[in-house]
Amino acid sequence: MTSNSLPTNSPPAPTLAGVAATSLGVTAIRAREHRRADRLFTDPYAQHFLDAAGAGIPAAGTQTDATPELFTLMADQVAVRTRFLDEELEVAARAGATQTVLLACGMDARAFRLDWPSTTHLFELDFADTLAYRAAVLSEHGITAGCRRTEVPTDLREDWPSALRAAGFDPGLPTAWLMEGLLYALTSDAADLLLDRVTANSAPGSTVALDHQEDSDLLRGARAALSEELVDMWHGGPTDDDPGRWLARHGWEPEVHALEEITARYGRPVPPPFDPLRPGAGRSWLAVGRLPG
């Protein structure tokens, strides 16, 4: 479905359940970041997605047991990664990537809040119910995109490249790909397959931007306190302990940053689950790969 403008007076957004509902947790963090005076990015749309969920998502900071609250632990990581990935997608678009693909887009609002070149065609891939939820909220508020936008309902475990091409994607054009908050939820085989498919559909000059992180006792405890389902969702992603090597093995020229490098750049503290000075913390990275040629 392609949309630059959406009708108003749409029916209420459908209810999200299971894995699809986790996208609202990140949305809650982005809505809170938007309210900060020192915010790293603007996202006035996040609150609309939360409002449509009603009481289905707990507010950040409301957990009262002894386990640190998941949204609080992840807030700065999400804010920093959002800003970093925003900038990389904008750089790629200005450098000639006329297509941008958001894999597992969830409640991502980049189509509406970033300043895209007029030639950009942005593709948003996710489950059909997730896209239906987004579409209903966008329609209710009359929100329009700043570029050509195409939703692609699909499952990344299935033949999503065929669905993407059927929606108008041209693998012969330079493309910017986004893998945000995704790799940790994949097995190593699934992560390799995902990047293999991205590579096979990328023209020279394409870019892939991503974040990745290791698990830790602190994160596991916080996820378990919120939902046992969140514990089981973590599969670890690529087995290589260096995202740069993983990207290079698939033919990409990598640029990898430790999370603490980027938090320092943006003036934010290192989140406790990824603080190298904290015993038992995991590592977290932000990375960009560029396809030569």
mmCIF file of C-alpha atoms in Angstrom:
data_model
loop_
_atom_site.group_PDB
_atom_site.id
_atom_site.type_symbol
_atom_site.label_atom_id
_atom_site.label_comp_id
_atom_site.label_asym_id
_atom_site.label_seq_id
_atom_site.Cartn_x
_atom_site.Cartn_y
_atom_site.Cartn_z
ATOM 1 C CA MET A 1 0.000 0.000 0.000
ATOM 2 C CA THR A 2 1.467 3.309 -1.040
ATOM 3 C CA SER A 3 0.485 6.460 0.807
ATOM 4 C CA ASN A 4 1.568 10.066 0.856
ATOM 5 C CA SER A 5 -1.641 11.216 2.516
ATOM 6 C CA LEU A 6 -4.190 9.339 4.583
ATOM 7 C CA PRO A 7 -7.910 9.929 5.128
ATOM 8 C CA THR A 8 -9.173 11.105 8.483
ATOM 9 C CA ASN A 9 -12.044 9.644 10.526
ATOM 10 C CA SER A 10 -10.659 6.105 10.364
ATOM 11 C CA PRO A 11 -11.894 3.294 12.647
ATOM 12 C CA PRO A 12 -10.104 2.712 15.963
ATOM 13 C CA ALA A 13 -6.674 1.111 15.735
ATOM 14 C CA PRO A 14 -6.682 -2.674 16.112
ATOM 15 C CA THR A 15 -5.187 -4.215 19.229
ATOM 16 C CA LEU A 16 -1.593 -5.407 19.071
ATOM 17 C CA ALA A 17 -0.602 -8.657 20.729
ATOM 18 C CA GLY A 18 2.459 -10.848 21.153
ATOM 19 C CA VAL A 19 5.698 -9.798 19.502
ATOM 20 C CA ALA A 20 3.999 -6.915 17.695
ATOM 21 C CA ALA A 21 3.091 -5.312 21.020
ATOM 22 C CA THR A 22 6.746 -4.925 21.997
ATOM 23 C CA SER A 23 7.128 -2.124 19.449
ATOM 24 C CA LEU A 24 5.030 0.052 21.746
ATOM 25 C CA GLY A 25 7.694 -0.203 24.459
ATOM 26 C CA VAL A 26 10.205 1.564 22.227
ATOM 27 C CA THR A 27 7.479 4.023 21.284
ATOM 28 C CA ALA A 28 6.994 4.890 24.955
ATOM 29 C CA ILE A 29 10.708 5.654 25.255
ATOM 30 C CA ARG A 30 10.608 7.846 22.150
ATOM 31 C CA ALA A 31 7.568 9.727 23.419
ATOM 32 C CA ARG A 32 9.370 10.412 26.700
ATOM 33 C CA GLU A 33 12.501 11.545 24.827
ATOM 34 C CA HIS A 34 10.427 13.965 22.757
ATOM 35 C CA ARG A 35 9.225 15.619 25.970
ATOM 36 C CA ARG A 36 12.775 16.290 27.185
ATOM 37 C CA ALA A 37 14.152 19.811 26.859
ATOM 38 C CA ASP A 38 17.497 18.298 25.781
ATOM 39 C CA ARG A 39 15.942 15.728 23.435
ATOM 40 C CA LEU A 40 18.152 14.096 20.823
ATOM 41 C CA PHE A 41 15.380 13.963 18.229
ATOM 42 C CA THR A 42 11.791 15.025 17.756
ATOM 43 C CA ASP A 43 8.980 12.482 17.510
ATOM 44 C CA PRO A 44 5.588 14.092 18.115
ATOM 45 C CA TYR A 45 3.899 11.028 16.615
ATOM 46 C CA ALA A 46 4.983 8.482 19.225
ATOM 47 C CA GLN A 47 2.374 9.658 21.727
ATOM 48 C CA HIS A 48 -0.402 9.108 19.170
ATOM 49 C CA PHE A 49 0.552 5.430 18.891
ATOM 50 C CA LEU A 50 0.579 5.114 22.686
ATOM 51 C CA ASP A 51 -2.758 6.864 23.105
ATOM 52 C CA ALA A 52 -4.356 4.378 20.715
ATOM 53 C CA ALA A 53 -3.098 1.542 22.937
ATOM 54 C CA GLY A 54 -4.847 2.971 25.999
ATOM 55 C CA ALA A 55 -3.780 1.147 29.139
ATOM 56 C CA GLY A 56 -2.071 -1.620 27.183
ATOM 57 C CA ILE A 57 1.438 -0.247 27.726
ATOM 58 C CA PRO A 58 2.811 0.595 31.185
ATOM 59 C CA ALA A 59 4.224 4.078 31.549
ATOM 60 C CA ALA A 60 7.981 4.313 31.927
ATOM 61 C CA GLY A 61 9.048 4.537 35.542
ATOM 62 C CA THR A 62 5.941 2.896 37.047
ATOM 63 C CA GLN A 63 7.485 -0.463 37.996
ATOM 64 C CA THR A 64 7.881 -0.660 41.765
ATOM 65 C CA ASP A 65 9.638 -3.956 42.505
ATOM 66 C CA ALA A 66 13.368 -4.258 43.140
ATOM 67 C CA THR A 67 14.216 -5.070 39.511
ATOM 68 C CA PRO A 68 15.242 -1.964 37.545
ATOM 69 C CA GLU A 69 12.505 -0.948 35.144
ATOM 70 C CA LEU A 70 13.190 -1.990 31.549
ATOM 71 C CA PHE A 71 12.185 1.295 29.921
ATOM 72 C CA THR A 72 14.450 3.227 32.275
ATOM 73 C CA LEU A 73 17.389 0.915 31.623
ATOM 74 C CA MET A 74 16.990 1.196 27.856
ATOM 75 C CA ALA A 75 15.901 4.834 27.532
ATOM 76 C CA ASP A 76 19.294 6.335 26.713
ATOM 77 C CA GLN A 77 20.255 3.437 24.431
ATOM 78 C CA VAL A 78 17.057 3.916 22.400
ATOM 79 C CA ALA A 79 17.474 7.700 22.304
ATOM 80 C CA VAL A 80 21.111 7.536 21.226
ATOM 81 C CA ARG A 81 20.576 4.802 18.641
ATOM 82 C CA THR A 82 17.583 6.661 17.195
ATOM 83 C CA ARG A 83 19.610 9.842 16.713
ATOM 84 C CA PHE A 84 22.602 7.967 15.279
ATOM 85 C CA LEU A 85 20.516 5.939 12.836
ATOM 86 C CA ASP A 86 18.496 9.018 11.841
ATOM 87 C CA GLU A 87 21.711 10.742 10.833
ATOM 88 C CA GLU A 88 23.038 7.752 8.899
ATOM 89 C CA LEU A 89 19.813 7.352 6.918
ATOM 90 C CA GLU A 90 19.778 11.055 6.102
ATOM 91 C CA VAL A 91 23.422 10.936 4.985
ATOM 92 C CA ALA A 92 22.690 7.944 2.744
ATOM 93 C CA ALA A 93 19.647 9.620 1.199
ATOM 94 C CA ARG A 94 21.569 12.808 0.465
ATOM 95 C CA ALA A 95 24.391 10.741 -1.022
ATOM 96 C CA GLY A 96 22.068 9.172 -3.579
ATOM 97 C CA ALA A 97 20.236 6.270 -1.926
ATOM 98 C CA THR A 98 16.814 6.847 -3.465
ATOM 99 C CA GLN A 99 15.286 3.895 -1.600
ATOM 100 C CA THR A 100 15.150 3.362 2.151
ATOM 101 C CA VAL A 101 13.908 0.115 3.697
ATOM 102 C CA LEU A 102 12.888 -0.083 7.360
ATOM 103 C CA LEU A 103 12.957 -3.755 8.389
ATOM 104 C CA ALA A 104 10.511 -4.585 11.207
ATOM 105 C CA CYS A 105 9.499 -0.924 11.375
ATOM 106 C CA GLY A 106 7.098 -1.178 14.327
ATOM 107 C CA MET A 107 5.897 2.309 15.257
ATOM 108 C CA ASP A 108 8.806 4.027 13.457
ATOM 109 C CA ALA A 109 7.875 7.599 12.439
ATOM 110 C CA ARG A 110 10.912 8.442 10.316
ATOM 111 C CA ALA A 111 8.761 8.777 7.192
ATOM 112 C CA PHE A 112 7.053 11.728 8.874
ATOM 113 C CA ARG A 113 9.667 13.371 11.080
ATOM 114 C CA LEU A 114 12.823 13.356 8.910
ATOM 115 C CA ASP A 115 13.578 15.725 6.051
ATOM 116 C CA TRP A 116 13.722 13.369 3.079
ATOM 117 C CA PRO A 117 14.816 14.321 -0.446
ATOM 118 C CA SER A 118 11.832 14.467 -2.778
ATOM 119 C CA THR A 119 13.219 11.480 -4.716
ATOM 120 C CA THR A 120 13.137 9.134 -1.711
ATOM 121 C CA HIS A 121 10.930 6.049 -1.775
ATOM 122 C CA LEU A 122 10.640 4.626 1.735
ATOM 123 C CA PHE A 123 9.465 1.036 2.318
ATOM 124 C CA GLU A 124 8.186 -0.064 5.732
ATOM 125 C CA LEU A 125 8.149 -3.812 6.416
ATOM 126 C CA ASP A 126 6.398 -5.480 9.329
ATOM 127 C CA PHE A 127 3.590 -7.835 10.271
ATOM 128 C CA ALA A 128 0.220 -7.003 8.754
ATOM 129 C CA ASP A 129 -1.379 -6.295 12.157
ATOM 130 C CA THR A 130 1.427 -3.902 13.109
ATOM 131 C CA LEU A 131 1.040 -1.971 9.863
ATOM 132 C CA ALA A 132 -2.743 -1.917 10.253
ATOM 133 C CA TYR A 133 -2.373 -0.433 13.738
ATOM 134 C CA ARG A 134 -0.027 2.261 12.444
ATOM 135 C CA ALA A 135 -2.221 3.042 9.460
ATOM 136 C CA ALA A 136 -5.310 3.483 11.625
ATOM 137 C CA VAL A 137 -3.520 5.901 13.967
ATOM 138 C CA LEU A 138 -1.962 7.860 11.109
ATOM 139 C CA SER A 139 -5.308 8.101 9.366
ATOM 140 C CA GLU A 140 -7.082 9.262 12.520
ATOM 141 C CA HIS A 141 -4.633 12.149 12.904
ATOM 142 C CA GLY A 142 -4.265 12.970 9.202
ATOM 143 C CA ILE A 143 -0.501 12.469 9.328
ATOM 144 C CA THR A 144 1.294 12.573 5.971
ATOM 145 C CA ALA A 145 4.776 11.520 4.918
ATOM 146 C CA GLY A 146 7.460 13.796 3.545
ATOM 147 C CA CYS A 147 8.356 11.251 0.870
ATOM 148 C CA ARG A 148 6.819 8.460 -1.149
ATOM 149 C CA ARG A 149 5.970 5.705 1.346
ATOM 150 C CA THR A 150 5.013 2.082 0.781
ATOM 151 C CA GLU A 151 3.929 -0.349 3.491
ATOM 152 C CA VAL A 152 4.863 -3.998 2.902
ATOM 153 C CA PRO A 153 3.030 -6.468 5.153
ATOM 154 C CA THR A 154 5.303 -9.472 5.487
ATOM 155 C CA ASP A 155 7.105 -11.779 7.896
ATOM 156 C CA LEU A 156 10.907 -11.508 7.915
ATOM 157 C CA ARG A 157 11.028 -15.273 8.468
ATOM 158 C CA GLU A 158 9.386 -15.767 5.077
ATOM 159 C CA ASP A 159 10.215 -14.634 1.517
ATOM 160 C CA TRP A 160 10.044 -10.924 2.282
ATOM 161 C CA PRO A 161 12.336 -9.884 -0.629
ATOM 162 C CA SER A 162 9.685 -11.065 -3.110
ATOM 163 C CA ALA A 163 7.027 -9.056 -1.279
ATOM 164 C CA LEU A 164 9.314 -6.020 -1.262
ATOM 165 C CA ARG A 165 10.011 -6.232 -4.984
ATOM 166 C CA ALA A 166 6.328 -6.755 -5.708
ATOM 167 C CA ALA A 167 5.647 -3.499 -3.835
ATOM 168 C CA GLY A 168 7.885 -1.565 -6.236
ATOM 169 C CA PHE A 169 11.370 -1.951 -4.753
ATOM 170 C CA ASP A 170 14.167 -1.902 -7.349
ATOM 171 C CA PRO A 171 17.266 -3.912 -6.293
ATOM 172 C CA GLY A 172 19.252 -2.127 -8.987
ATOM 173 C CA LEU A 173 19.101 1.204 -7.137
ATOM 174 C CA PRO A 174 21.270 2.230 -4.167
ATOM 175 C CA THR A 175 19.333 1.598 -0.971
ATOM 176 C CA ALA A 176 19.635 2.471 2.712
ATOM 177 C CA TRP A 177 18.556 -0.427 4.941
ATOM 178 C CA LEU A 178 17.676 -0.125 8.619
ATOM 179 C CA MET A 179 17.953 -2.959 11.164
ATOM 180 C CA GLU A 180 17.015 -1.310 14.454
ATOM 181 C CA GLY A 181 16.212 -3.262 17.608
ATOM 182 C CA LEU A 182 16.074 -6.399 15.506
ATOM 183 C CA LEU A 183 19.214 -8.514 15.508
ATOM 184 C CA TYR A 184 19.102 -9.626 19.150
ATOM 185 C CA ALA A 185 15.684 -11.204 18.498
ATOM 186 C CA LEU A 186 17.101 -13.438 15.730
ATOM 187 C CA THR A 187 19.051 -16.675 15.923
ATOM 188 C CA SER A 188 22.510 -16.575 14.365
ATOM 189 C CA ASP A 189 21.244 -18.457 11.295
ATOM 190 C CA ALA A 190 18.301 -16.087 10.916
ATOM 191 C CA ALA A 191 20.587 -13.066 11.232
ATOM 192 C CA ASP A 192 22.882 -14.432 8.525
ATOM 193 C CA LEU A 193 19.918 -15.142 6.258
ATOM 194 C CA LEU A 194 18.565 -11.643 6.787
ATOM 195 C CA LEU A 195 21.852 -9.998 5.849
ATOM 196 C CA ASP A 196 22.323 -12.400 2.915
ATOM 197 C CA ARG A 197 18.948 -11.290 1.557
ATOM 198 C CA VAL A 198 19.710 -7.618 2.133
ATOM 199 C CA THR A 199 23.037 -8.015 0.338
ATOM 200 C CA ALA A 200 21.470 -9.863 -2.597
ATOM 201 C CA ASN A 201 19.016 -6.987 -3.065
ATOM 202 C CA SER A 202 21.551 -4.167 -2.696
ATOM 203 C CA ALA A 203 23.152 -2.241 -5.535
ATOM 204 C CA PRO A 204 26.689 -0.873 -5.152
ATOM 205 C CA GLY A 205 26.604 2.269 -3.037
ATOM 206 C CA SER A 206 23.954 0.878 -0.686
ATOM 207 C CA THR A 207 24.112 1.305 3.096
ATOM 208 C CA VAL A 208 22.948 -0.816 6.024
ATOM 209 C CA ALA A 209 22.604 0.829 9.448
ATOM 210 C CA LEU A 210 22.028 -1.183 12.606
ATOM 211 C CA ASP A 211 22.344 -1.532 16.336
ATOM 212 C CA HIS A 212 23.233 -4.681 18.242
ATOM 213 C CA GLN A 213 23.806 -5.622 21.859
ATOM 214 C CA GLU A 214 24.648 -8.486 24.171
ATOM 215 C CA ASP A 215 22.358 -9.750 26.902
ATOM 216 C CA SER A 216 23.108 -9.515 30.622
ATOM 217 C CA ASP A 217 21.622 -10.563 33.961
ATOM 218 C CA LEU A 218 20.401 -7.000 34.478
ATOM 219 C CA LEU A 219 18.498 -6.959 31.192
ATOM 220 C CA ARG A 220 17.106 -10.467 31.660
ATOM 221 C CA GLY A 221 15.765 -9.579 35.086
ATOM 222 C CA ALA A 222 14.138 -6.396 33.821
ATOM 223 C CA ARG A 223 12.531 -8.209 30.890
ATOM 224 C CA ALA A 224 11.237 -10.991 33.133
ATOM 225 C CA ALA A 225 9.689 -8.459 35.513
ATOM 226 C CA LEU A 226 7.765 -6.946 32.601
ATOM 227 C CA SER A 227 6.868 -10.093 30.639
ATOM 228 C CA GLU A 228 8.169 -13.659 30.442
ATOM 229 C CA GLU A 229 7.579 -13.457 26.697
ATOM 230 C CA LEU A 230 10.298 -10.807 26.466
ATOM 231 C CA VAL A 231 12.821 -13.195 28.045
ATOM 232 C CA ASP A 232 12.174 -15.841 25.411
ATOM 233 C CA MET A 233 12.389 -13.334 22.561
ATOM 234 C CA TRP A 234 16.146 -12.798 22.993
ATOM 235 C CA HIS A 235 18.067 -15.151 20.660
ATOM 236 C CA GLY A 236 21.377 -13.300 20.454
ATOM 237 C CA GLY A 237 21.723 -12.579 16.739
ATOM 238 C CA PRO A 238 25.072 -12.984 14.941
ATOM 239 C CA THR A 239 27.486 -15.327 16.677
ATOM 240 C CA ASP A 240 30.469 -13.160 15.735
ATOM 241 C CA ASP A 241 31.338 -10.939 18.698
ATOM 242 C CA ASP A 242 32.244 -8.075 16.353
ATOM 243 C CA PRO A 243 29.477 -6.644 14.122
ATOM 244 C CA GLY A 244 32.199 -5.300 11.841
ATOM 245 C CA ARG A 245 33.469 -8.787 11.055
ATOM 246 C CA TRP A 246 29.899 -9.964 10.514
ATOM 247 C CA LEU A 247 29.222 -7.182 8.015
ATOM 248 C CA ALA A 248 32.571 -7.728 6.272
ATOM 249 C CA ARG A 249 31.902 -11.445 5.836
ATOM 250 C CA HIS A 250 28.805 -10.497 3.843
ATOM 251 C CA GLY A 251 30.660 -8.055 1.605
ATOM 252 C CA TRP A 252 30.046 -4.740 3.402
ATOM 253 C CA GLU A 253 32.671 -2.187 4.401
ATOM 254 C CA PRO A 254 31.929 -1.672 8.115
ATOM 255 C CA GLU A 255 32.139 1.271 10.464
ATOM 256 C CA VAL A 256 31.436 0.179 14.044
ATOM 257 C CA HIS A 257 31.093 2.275 17.187
ATOM 258 C CA ALA A 258 30.825 1.088 20.780
ATOM 259 C CA LEU A 259 27.695 2.504 22.399
ATOM 260 C CA GLU A 260 29.728 4.412 24.993
ATOM 261 C CA GLU A 261 31.472 6.297 22.183
ATOM 262 C CA ILE A 262 28.156 7.530 20.813
ATOM 263 C CA THR A 263 26.609 8.306 24.207
ATOM 264 C CA ALA A 264 29.631 10.544 24.886
ATOM 265 C CA ARG A 265 29.146 12.231 21.501
ATOM 266 C CA TYR A 266 25.541 13.084 22.368
ATOM 267 C CA GLY A 267 26.122 13.909 26.026
ATOM 268 C CA ARG A 268 24.224 10.986 27.534
ATOM 269 C CA PRO A 269 25.280 8.505 30.220
ATOM 270 C CA VAL A 270 26.138 4.956 29.253
ATOM 271 C CA PRO A 271 23.083 2.775 30.080
ATOM 272 C CA PRO A 272 23.837 0.409 32.997
ATOM 273 C CA PRO A 273 23.297 -2.813 30.978
ATOM 274 C CA PHE A 274 26.106 -1.729 28.605
ATOM 275 C CA ASP A 275 28.454 0.160 30.907
ATOM 276 C CA PRO A 276 31.937 -1.373 30.475
ATOM 277 C CA LEU A 277 32.763 -0.299 34.044
ATOM 278 C CA ARG A 278 29.882 -2.396 35.427
ATOM 279 C CA PRO A 279 30.678 -6.079 36.173
ATOM 280 C CA GLY A 280 28.572 -8.414 34.043
ATOM 281 C CA ALA A 281 27.447 -5.751 31.591
ATOM 282 C CA GLY A 282 27.009 -6.654 27.941
ATOM 283 C CA ARG A 283 28.428 -4.784 24.993
ATOM 284 C CA SER A 284 26.395 -2.652 22.612
ATOM 285 C CA TRP A 285 27.284 -1.293 19.195
ATOM 286 C CA LEU A 286 26.032 1.020 16.477
ATOM 287 C CA ALA A 287 27.252 0.161 13.006
ATOM 288 C CA VAL A 288 27.049 1.134 9.369
ATOM 289 C CA GLY A 289 28.010 -1.010 6.405
ATOM 290 C CA ARG A 290 28.575 0.325 2.901
ATOM 291 C CA LEU A 291 28.525 -1.826 -0.217
ATOM 292 C CA PRO A 292 31.470 -0.957 -2.447
ATOM 293 C CA GLY A 293 31.428 -0.852 -6.218
#
